């Protein structure tokens, strides 16, 4: 069975500093996708970044990068130069298998301090 | 292009009442999903559809029914609401079920059952 584990219920970071949010996954599928979503207090789910299991390079999207270590089954999100607007819940998710649905972790609440 | 919309945004039901949540997408996506999000949890799959006229059960289907009579619409029904169904419900859609395809989420429906 597929599983996503996020071990950090909450994180604090100083504005303008970088922060890493941890995500480990478990799957027996040879092909899968890893996603990060941001959920601000307003509640919507905002797609941030995607990493495919066969991608050789780590994904980057602006201030977001994904540190993908396949052998360790980890897909950590790195946010550089944190901003106050980055304060939100962050969910790691995996997609694979015939259903195509996302399997979510429990999330990490990030708080950016001024 | 509205993306994925959900109706209603908020609803309060009494135990035993019924209701239908409507999800609509204008992106001509084949796959559609219903998730629920409970406090301290990531999203969990209720039901999904891989095309018009098809539906299938997800991880937590009990107490819910769905229908996909038109490609753009995916309805989630609660026949006899229970307090355990108090949750935030998200609809999502994607072009296909492959692991690389992004899922686009609606804004969510906050349901309270008293």
PDB file of C-alpha atoms in Angstrom:
ATOM      1  CA  UNK A   1       0.000   0.000   0.000  1.00  0.00           C
ATOM      2  CA  UNK A   2       1.095   3.534  -0.672  1.00  0.00           C
ATOM      3  CA  UNK A   3       1.845   5.797   2.249  1.00  0.00           C
ATOM      4  CA  UNK A   4       3.085   9.339   2.815  1.00  0.00           C
ATOM      5  CA  UNK A   5       4.677  10.372   6.103  1.00  0.00           C
ATOM      6  CA  UNK A   6       5.224  13.946   7.211  1.00  0.00           C
ATOM      7  CA  UNK A   7       6.879  13.906  10.615  1.00  0.00           C
ATOM      8  CA  UNK A   8       6.824  17.646  11.351  1.00  0.00           C
ATOM      9  CA  UNK A   9       3.380  18.747  12.592  1.00  0.00           C
ATOM     10  CA  UNK A  10       4.594  22.344  12.852  1.00  0.00           C
ATOM     11  CA  UNK A  11       7.604  24.389  11.824  1.00  0.00           C
ATOM     12  CA  UNK A  12       8.764  27.931  12.450  1.00  0.00           C
ATOM     13  CA  UNK A  13      11.074  29.867  10.155  1.00  0.00           C
ATOM     14  CA  UNK A  14      12.372  33.408  10.190  1.00  0.00           C
ATOM     15  CA  UNK A  15      11.364  35.592   7.273  1.00  0.00           C
ATOM     16  CA  UNK A  16      13.925  35.497   4.429  1.00  0.00           C
ATOM     17  CA  UNK A  17      15.461  32.238   5.627  1.00  0.00           C
ATOM     18  CA  UNK A  18      15.186  28.867   3.890  1.00  0.00           C
ATOM     19  CA  UNK A  19      13.179  25.985   5.329  1.00  0.00           C
ATOM     20  CA  UNK A  20      12.926  22.281   4.543  1.00  0.00           C
ATOM     21  CA  UNK A  21       9.700  20.343   5.018  1.00  0.00           C
ATOM     22  CA  UNK A  22      10.190  16.598   5.269  1.00  0.00           C
ATOM     23  CA  UNK A  23       8.294  13.941   3.367  1.00  0.00           C
ATOM     24  CA  UNK A  24       8.945  10.222   3.100  1.00  0.00           C
ATOM     25  CA  UNK A  25       6.920   7.823   1.045  1.00  0.00           C
ATOM     26  CA  UNK A  26       6.351   4.133   0.590  1.00  0.00           C
ATOM     27  CA  UNK A  27       5.181   2.432  -2.560  1.00  0.00           C
ATOM     28  CA  UNK A  28       5.776  -0.728  -4.534  1.00  0.00           C
ATOM     29  CA  UNK A  29       4.862   0.950  -7.826  1.00  0.00           C
ATOM     30  CA  UNK A  30       7.861   1.462 -10.108  1.00  0.00           C
ATOM     31  CA  UNK A  31       6.309   4.612 -11.523  1.00  0.00           C
ATOM     32  CA  UNK A  32       4.814   7.345  -9.359  1.00  0.00           C
ATOM     33  CA  UNK A  33       4.549  11.072  -8.979  1.00  0.00           C
ATOM     34  CA  UNK A  34       5.204  13.209  -5.934  1.00  0.00           C
ATOM     35  CA  UNK A  35       3.405  16.491  -5.343  1.00  0.00           C
ATOM     36  CA  UNK A  36       3.435  19.284  -2.818  1.00  0.00           C
ATOM     37  CA  UNK A  37       0.362  21.380  -2.108  1.00  0.00           C
ATOM     38  CA  UNK A  38      -0.047  24.507  -0.022  1.00  0.00           C
ATOM     39  CA  UNK A  39      -3.227  25.122   1.939  1.00  0.00           C
ATOM     40  CA  UNK A  40      -3.503  28.650   3.350  1.00  0.00           C
ATOM     41  CA  UNK A  41      -5.975  29.538   6.071  1.00  0.00           C
ATOM     42  CA  UNK A  42      -8.547  30.327   3.381  1.00  0.00           C
ATOM     43  CA  UNK A  43      -8.693  26.592   2.696  1.00  0.00           C
ATOM     44  CA  UNK A  44      -7.957  26.108  -0.981  1.00  0.00           C
ATOM     45  CA  UNK A  45      -5.394  23.569  -2.204  1.00  0.00           C
ATOM     46  CA  UNK A  46      -2.638  25.188  -4.237  1.00  0.00           C
ATOM     47  CA  UNK A  47      -0.313  23.039  -6.335  1.00  0.00           C
ATOM     48  CA  UNK A  48       3.345  23.920  -5.795  1.00  0.00           C
ATOM     49  CA  UNK A  49       5.647  21.394  -7.396  1.00  0.00           C
ATOM     50  CA  UNK A  50       5.823  17.940  -8.983  1.00  0.00           C
ATOM     51  CA  UNK A  51       8.554  15.291  -9.174  1.00  0.00           C
ATOM     52  CA  UNK A  52       8.304  12.161 -11.296  1.00  0.00           C
ATOM     53  CA  UNK A  53       9.884   8.949 -10.078  1.00  0.00           C
ATOM     54  CA  UNK A  54      12.033   8.696 -13.208  1.00  0.00           C
ATOM     55  CA  UNK A  55      13.137  12.316 -13.231  1.00  0.00           C
ATOM     56  CA  UNK A  56      16.897  12.547 -12.912  1.00  0.00           C
ATOM     57  CA  UNK A  57      16.956  16.121 -11.717  1.00  0.00           C
ATOM     58  CA  UNK A  58      15.249  17.683  -8.724  1.00  0.00           C
ATOM     59  CA  UNK A  59      12.221  19.774  -9.611  1.00  0.00           C
ATOM     60  CA  UNK A  60      12.278  23.528  -9.086  1.00  0.00           C
ATOM     61  CA  UNK A  61       9.523  26.144  -9.319  1.00  0.00           C
ATOM     62  CA  UNK A  62      10.601  29.620  -8.369  1.00  0.00           C
ATOM     63  CA  UNK A  63      11.382  29.643  -4.633  1.00  0.00           C
ATOM     64  CA  UNK A  64      10.296  26.004  -4.296  1.00  0.00           C
ATOM     65  CA  UNK A  65      12.540  23.040  -4.930  1.00  0.00           C
ATOM     66  CA  UNK A  66      12.071  19.374  -4.243  1.00  0.00           C
ATOM     67  CA  UNK A  67      14.962  17.415  -2.791  1.00  0.00           C
ATOM     68  CA  UNK A  68      14.248  13.981  -4.239  1.00  0.00           C
ATOM     69  CA  UNK A  69      16.262  11.076  -2.849  1.00  0.00           C
ATOM     70  CA  UNK A  70      14.808   7.958  -4.427  1.00  0.00           C
ATOM     71  CA  UNK A  71      16.892   5.415  -2.556  1.00  0.00           C
ATOM     72  CA  UNK A  72      15.825   6.928   0.762  1.00  0.00           C
ATOM     73  CA  UNK A  73      12.246   7.384  -0.463  1.00  0.00           C
ATOM     74  CA  UNK A  74      12.205  11.011   0.519  1.00  0.00           C
ATOM     75  CA  UNK A  75      10.827  14.075  -1.270  1.00  0.00           C
ATOM     76  CA  UNK A  76      11.512  17.095   0.892  1.00  0.00           C
ATOM     77  CA  UNK A  77      10.236  20.531  -0.043  1.00  0.00           C
ATOM     78  CA  UNK A  78      12.689  23.403   0.230  1.00  0.00           C
ATOM     79  CA  UNK A  79      11.361  26.951   0.357  1.00  0.00           C
ATOM     80  CA  UNK A  80      14.023  29.575  -0.104  1.00  0.00           C
ATOM     81  CA  UNK A  81      13.780  33.146   1.168  1.00  0.00           C
ATOM     82  CA  UNK A  82      10.604  32.576   3.209  1.00  0.00           C
ATOM     83  CA  UNK A  83       7.891  35.200   3.081  1.00  0.00           C
ATOM     84  CA  UNK A  84       5.087  35.943   5.506  1.00  0.00           C
ATOM     85  CA  UNK A  85       2.644  34.706   2.878  1.00  0.00           C
ATOM     86  CA  UNK A  86       4.240  31.275   3.025  1.00  0.00           C
ATOM     87  CA  UNK A  87       2.567  30.648   6.392  1.00  0.00           C
ATOM     88  CA  UNK A  88       0.198  27.766   5.647  1.00  0.00           C
ATOM     89  CA  UNK A  89      -0.289  24.011   5.820  1.00  0.00           C
ATOM     90  CA  UNK A  90       1.846  22.057   3.393  1.00  0.00           C
ATOM     91  CA  UNK A  91       0.891  18.631   2.151  1.00  0.00           C
ATOM     92  CA  UNK A  92       3.047  16.077   0.444  1.00  0.00           C
ATOM     93  CA  UNK A  93       1.148  13.682  -1.817  1.00  0.00           C
ATOM     94  CA  UNK A  94       1.866  10.756  -4.092  1.00  0.00           C
ATOM     95  CA  UNK A  95       0.062   9.566  -7.170  1.00  0.00           C
ATOM     96  CA  UNK A  96       0.350   6.167  -8.737  1.00  0.00           C
ATOM     97  CA  UNK A  97      -1.603   3.018  -9.427  1.00  0.00           C
ATOM     98  CA  UNK A  98      -4.728   2.539 -11.513  1.00  0.00           C
ATOM     99  CA  UNK A  99      -7.033   4.848  -9.575  1.00  0.00           C
ATOM    100  CA  UNK A 100      -4.868   7.880 -10.139  1.00  0.00           C
ATOM    101  CA  UNK A 101      -5.861   9.427  -6.853  1.00  0.00           C
ATOM    102  CA  UNK A 102      -3.519  11.296  -4.552  1.00  0.00           C
ATOM    103  CA  UNK A 103      -2.380   9.814  -1.257  1.00  0.00           C
ATOM    104  CA  UNK A 104      -1.735  12.634   1.212  1.00  0.00           C
ATOM    105  CA  UNK A 105       0.390  13.000   4.272  1.00  0.00           C
ATOM    106  CA  UNK A 106      -1.022  14.670   7.387  1.00  0.00           C
ATOM    107  CA  UNK A 107       0.637  17.947   6.594  1.00  0.00           C
ATOM    108  CA  UNK A 108       3.087  20.389   8.165  1.00  0.00           C
ATOM    109  CA  UNK A 109       1.971  23.756   9.459  1.00  0.00           C
ATOM    110  CA  UNK A 110       4.582  26.346   8.571  1.00  0.00           C
ATOM    111  CA  UNK A 111       4.677  29.645  10.394  1.00  0.00           C
ATOM    112  CA  UNK A 112       6.927  32.413   9.099  1.00  0.00           C
ATOM    113  CA  UNK A 113       8.046  34.901  11.718  1.00  0.00           C
ATOM    114  CA  UNK A 114       8.795  38.546  10.834  1.00  0.00           C
TER     115      UNK A 114
ATOM    116  CA  UNK B   1     -12.386  29.436 -17.525  1.00  0.00           C
ATOM    117  CA  UNK B   2     -13.545  28.797 -13.955  1.00  0.00           C
ATOM    118  CA  UNK B   3     -11.581  25.562 -13.406  1.00  0.00           C
ATOM    119  CA  UNK B   4     -13.225  23.439 -10.709  1.00  0.00           C
ATOM    120  CA  UNK B   5     -16.197  24.863  -8.837  1.00  0.00           C
ATOM    121  CA  UNK B   6     -18.120  23.438  -5.897  1.00  0.00           C
ATOM    122  CA  UNK B   7     -21.624  24.176  -4.694  1.00  0.00           C
ATOM    123  CA  UNK B   8     -22.418  24.998  -1.919  1.00  0.00           C
ATOM    124  CA  UNK B   9     -19.459  26.498  -0.049  1.00  0.00           C
ATOM    125  CA  UNK B  10     -20.980  25.959   3.387  1.00  0.00           C
ATOM    126  CA  UNK B  11     -23.825  23.842   4.698  1.00  0.00           C
ATOM    127  CA  UNK B  12     -25.237  22.830   8.055  1.00  0.00           C
ATOM    128  CA  UNK B  13     -27.345  19.682   8.209  1.00  0.00           C
ATOM    129  CA  UNK B  14     -29.219  17.929  10.950  1.00  0.00           C
ATOM    130  CA  UNK B  15     -28.563  14.245  11.536  1.00  0.00           C
ATOM    131  CA  UNK B  16     -30.585  12.176   9.106  1.00  0.00           C
ATOM    132  CA  UNK B  17     -31.015  14.882   6.476  1.00  0.00           C
ATOM    133  CA  UNK B  18     -29.818  14.387   2.934  1.00  0.00           C
ATOM    134  CA  UNK B  19     -27.962  16.640   0.542  1.00  0.00           C
ATOM    135  CA  UNK B  20     -26.015  16.688  -2.691  1.00  0.00           C
ATOM    136  CA  UNK B  21     -22.713  18.427  -3.304  1.00  0.00           C
ATOM    137  CA  UNK B  22     -22.085  19.514  -6.866  1.00  0.00           C
ATOM    138  CA  UNK B  23     -18.680  19.640  -8.515  1.00  0.00           C
ATOM    139  CA  UNK B  24     -18.285  21.119 -11.973  1.00  0.00           C
ATOM    140  CA  UNK B  25     -15.182  21.441 -14.162  1.00  0.00           C
ATOM    141  CA  UNK B  26     -14.802  23.204 -17.477  1.00  0.00           C
ATOM    142  CA  UNK B  27     -11.452  21.728 -18.519  1.00  0.00           C
ATOM    143  CA  UNK B  28     -12.847  18.628 -20.262  1.00  0.00           C
ATOM    144  CA  UNK B  29     -11.082  16.385 -17.752  1.00  0.00           C
ATOM    145  CA  UNK B  30     -11.806  12.672 -17.723  1.00  0.00           C
ATOM    146  CA  UNK B  31     -10.970  11.917 -14.112  1.00  0.00           C
ATOM    147  CA  UNK B  32     -12.800  13.409 -11.150  1.00  0.00           C
ATOM    148  CA  UNK B  33     -12.424  12.781  -7.435  1.00  0.00           C
ATOM    149  CA  UNK B  34     -14.132  13.512  -4.148  1.00  0.00           C
ATOM    150  CA  UNK B  35     -11.962  13.823  -1.046  1.00  0.00           C
ATOM    151  CA  UNK B  36     -12.714  14.689   2.551  1.00  0.00           C
ATOM    152  CA  UNK B  37     -10.394  16.514   4.931  1.00  0.00           C
ATOM    153  CA  UNK B  38     -10.705  16.120   8.672  1.00  0.00           C
ATOM    154  CA  UNK B  39      -8.742  18.096  11.304  1.00  0.00           C
ATOM    155  CA  UNK B  40      -5.122  16.944  11.561  1.00  0.00           C
ATOM    156  CA  UNK B  41      -5.465  14.763   8.497  1.00  0.00           C
ATOM    157  CA  UNK B  42      -4.595  14.963   4.878  1.00  0.00           C
ATOM    158  CA  UNK B  43      -7.247  14.467   2.249  1.00  0.00           C
ATOM    159  CA  UNK B  44      -8.782  11.018   1.896  1.00  0.00           C
ATOM    160  CA  UNK B  45     -10.470   9.671  -1.212  1.00  0.00           C
ATOM    161  CA  UNK B  46     -14.211   9.011  -1.003  1.00  0.00           C
ATOM    162  CA  UNK B  47     -15.170   8.132  -4.580  1.00  0.00           C
ATOM    163  CA  UNK B  48     -13.777   8.772  -8.001  1.00  0.00           C
ATOM    164  CA  UNK B  49     -14.712   8.583 -11.677  1.00  0.00           C
ATOM    165  CA  UNK B  50     -12.556   7.800 -14.690  1.00  0.00           C
ATOM    166  CA  UNK B  51     -15.082   9.055 -17.208  1.00  0.00           C
ATOM    167  CA  UNK B  52     -18.696   9.936 -17.873  1.00  0.00           C
ATOM    168  CA  UNK B  53     -21.028   7.265 -16.547  1.00  0.00           C
ATOM    169  CA  UNK B  54     -18.398   5.571 -14.367  1.00  0.00           C
ATOM    170  CA  UNK B  55     -17.824   5.704 -10.624  1.00  0.00           C
ATOM    171  CA  UNK B  56     -15.756   3.723  -8.158  1.00  0.00           C
ATOM    172  CA  UNK B  57     -15.134   3.563  -4.423  1.00  0.00           C
ATOM    173  CA  UNK B  58     -12.151   5.094  -2.743  1.00  0.00           C
ATOM    174  CA  UNK B  59     -10.719   4.744   0.732  1.00  0.00           C
ATOM    175  CA  UNK B  60     -13.724   6.024   2.764  1.00  0.00           C
ATOM    176  CA  UNK B  61     -16.907   5.490   0.679  1.00  0.00           C
ATOM    177  CA  UNK B  62     -19.390   4.468   3.392  1.00  0.00           C
ATOM    178  CA  UNK B  63     -22.373   6.791   3.739  1.00  0.00           C
ATOM    179  CA  UNK B  64     -21.810   8.460   0.357  1.00  0.00           C
ATOM    180  CA  UNK B  65     -23.025   7.930  -3.179  1.00  0.00           C
ATOM    181  CA  UNK B  66     -21.874   9.577  -6.391  1.00  0.00           C
ATOM    182  CA  UNK B  67     -22.985  10.049  -9.949  1.00  0.00           C
ATOM    183  CA  UNK B  68     -21.295  11.249 -13.134  1.00  0.00           C
ATOM    184  CA  UNK B  69     -24.076  11.626 -15.685  1.00  0.00           C
ATOM    185  CA  UNK B  70     -22.263  14.399 -17.521  1.00  0.00           C
ATOM    186  CA  UNK B  71     -18.537  14.590 -18.084  1.00  0.00           C
ATOM    187  CA  UNK B  72     -18.241  18.005 -16.497  1.00  0.00           C
ATOM    188  CA  UNK B  73     -20.203  17.240 -13.326  1.00  0.00           C
ATOM    189  CA  UNK B  74     -19.531  14.924 -10.400  1.00  0.00           C
ATOM    190  CA  UNK B  75     -22.160  14.777  -7.648  1.00  0.00           C
ATOM    191  CA  UNK B  76     -21.613  13.572  -4.096  1.00  0.00           C
ATOM    192  CA  UNK B  77     -24.693  12.556  -2.145  1.00  0.00           C
ATOM    193  CA  UNK B  78     -25.282  12.009   1.540  1.00  0.00           C
ATOM    194  CA  UNK B  79     -28.522  10.068   1.969  1.00  0.00           C
ATOM    195  CA  UNK B  80     -28.698  10.238   5.772  1.00  0.00           C
ATOM    196  CA  UNK B  81     -26.132  12.600   7.230  1.00  0.00           C
ATOM    197  CA  UNK B  82     -24.259  11.674  10.405  1.00  0.00           C
ATOM    198  CA  UNK B  83     -22.070  13.839  12.688  1.00  0.00           C
ATOM    199  CA  UNK B  84     -19.061  11.760  11.551  1.00  0.00           C
ATOM    200  CA  UNK B  85     -19.538  13.279   8.111  1.00  0.00           C
ATOM    201  CA  UNK B  86     -18.731  16.752   9.399  1.00  0.00           C
ATOM    202  CA  UNK B  87     -15.744  17.625   7.254  1.00  0.00           C
ATOM    203  CA  UNK B  88     -14.417  19.753   4.436  1.00  0.00           C
ATOM    204  CA  UNK B  89     -15.087  18.181   1.057  1.00  0.00           C
ATOM    205  CA  UNK B  90     -12.863  18.784  -1.929  1.00  0.00           C
ATOM    206  CA  UNK B  91     -13.516  17.899  -5.510  1.00  0.00           C
ATOM    207  CA  UNK B  92     -10.625  17.507  -7.941  1.00  0.00           C
ATOM    208  CA  UNK B  93     -10.185  16.718 -11.603  1.00  0.00           C
ATOM    209  CA  UNK B  94      -7.364  15.708 -13.919  1.00  0.00           C
ATOM    210  CA  UNK B  95      -6.857  15.086 -17.595  1.00  0.00           C
ATOM    211  CA  UNK B  96      -6.026  11.444 -17.012  1.00  0.00           C
ATOM    212  CA  UNK B  97      -5.004   9.046 -14.277  1.00  0.00           C
ATOM    213  CA  UNK B  98      -1.281   8.871 -14.927  1.00  0.00           C
ATOM    214  CA  UNK B  99       1.097   9.787 -12.147  1.00  0.00           C
ATOM    215  CA  UNK B 100       2.368  12.904 -13.888  1.00  0.00           C
ATOM    216  CA  UNK B 101      -0.978  14.595 -14.254  1.00  0.00           C
ATOM    217  CA  UNK B 102      -1.766  17.409 -11.864  1.00  0.00           C
ATOM    218  CA  UNK B 103      -5.055  17.328 -10.022  1.00  0.00           C
ATOM    219  CA  UNK B 104      -6.945  20.612  -9.945  1.00  0.00           C
ATOM    220  CA  UNK B 105      -8.916  21.230  -6.793  1.00  0.00           C
ATOM    221  CA  UNK B 106     -12.122  23.086  -6.133  1.00  0.00           C
ATOM    222  CA  UNK B 107     -12.383  25.567  -3.259  1.00  0.00           C
ATOM    223  CA  UNK B 108     -13.996  23.057  -0.897  1.00  0.00           C
ATOM    224  CA  UNK B 109     -17.346  22.694   0.858  1.00  0.00           C
ATOM    225  CA  UNK B 110     -17.458  22.937   4.625  1.00  0.00           C
ATOM    226  CA  UNK B 111     -20.199  20.654   5.942  1.00  0.00           C
ATOM    227  CA  UNK B 112     -21.354  20.510   9.534  1.00  0.00           C
ATOM    228  CA  UNK B 113     -23.774  17.821  10.696  1.00  0.00           C
ATOM    229  CA  UNK B 114     -25.409  18.492  14.070  1.00  0.00           C
TER     230      UNK B 114
END
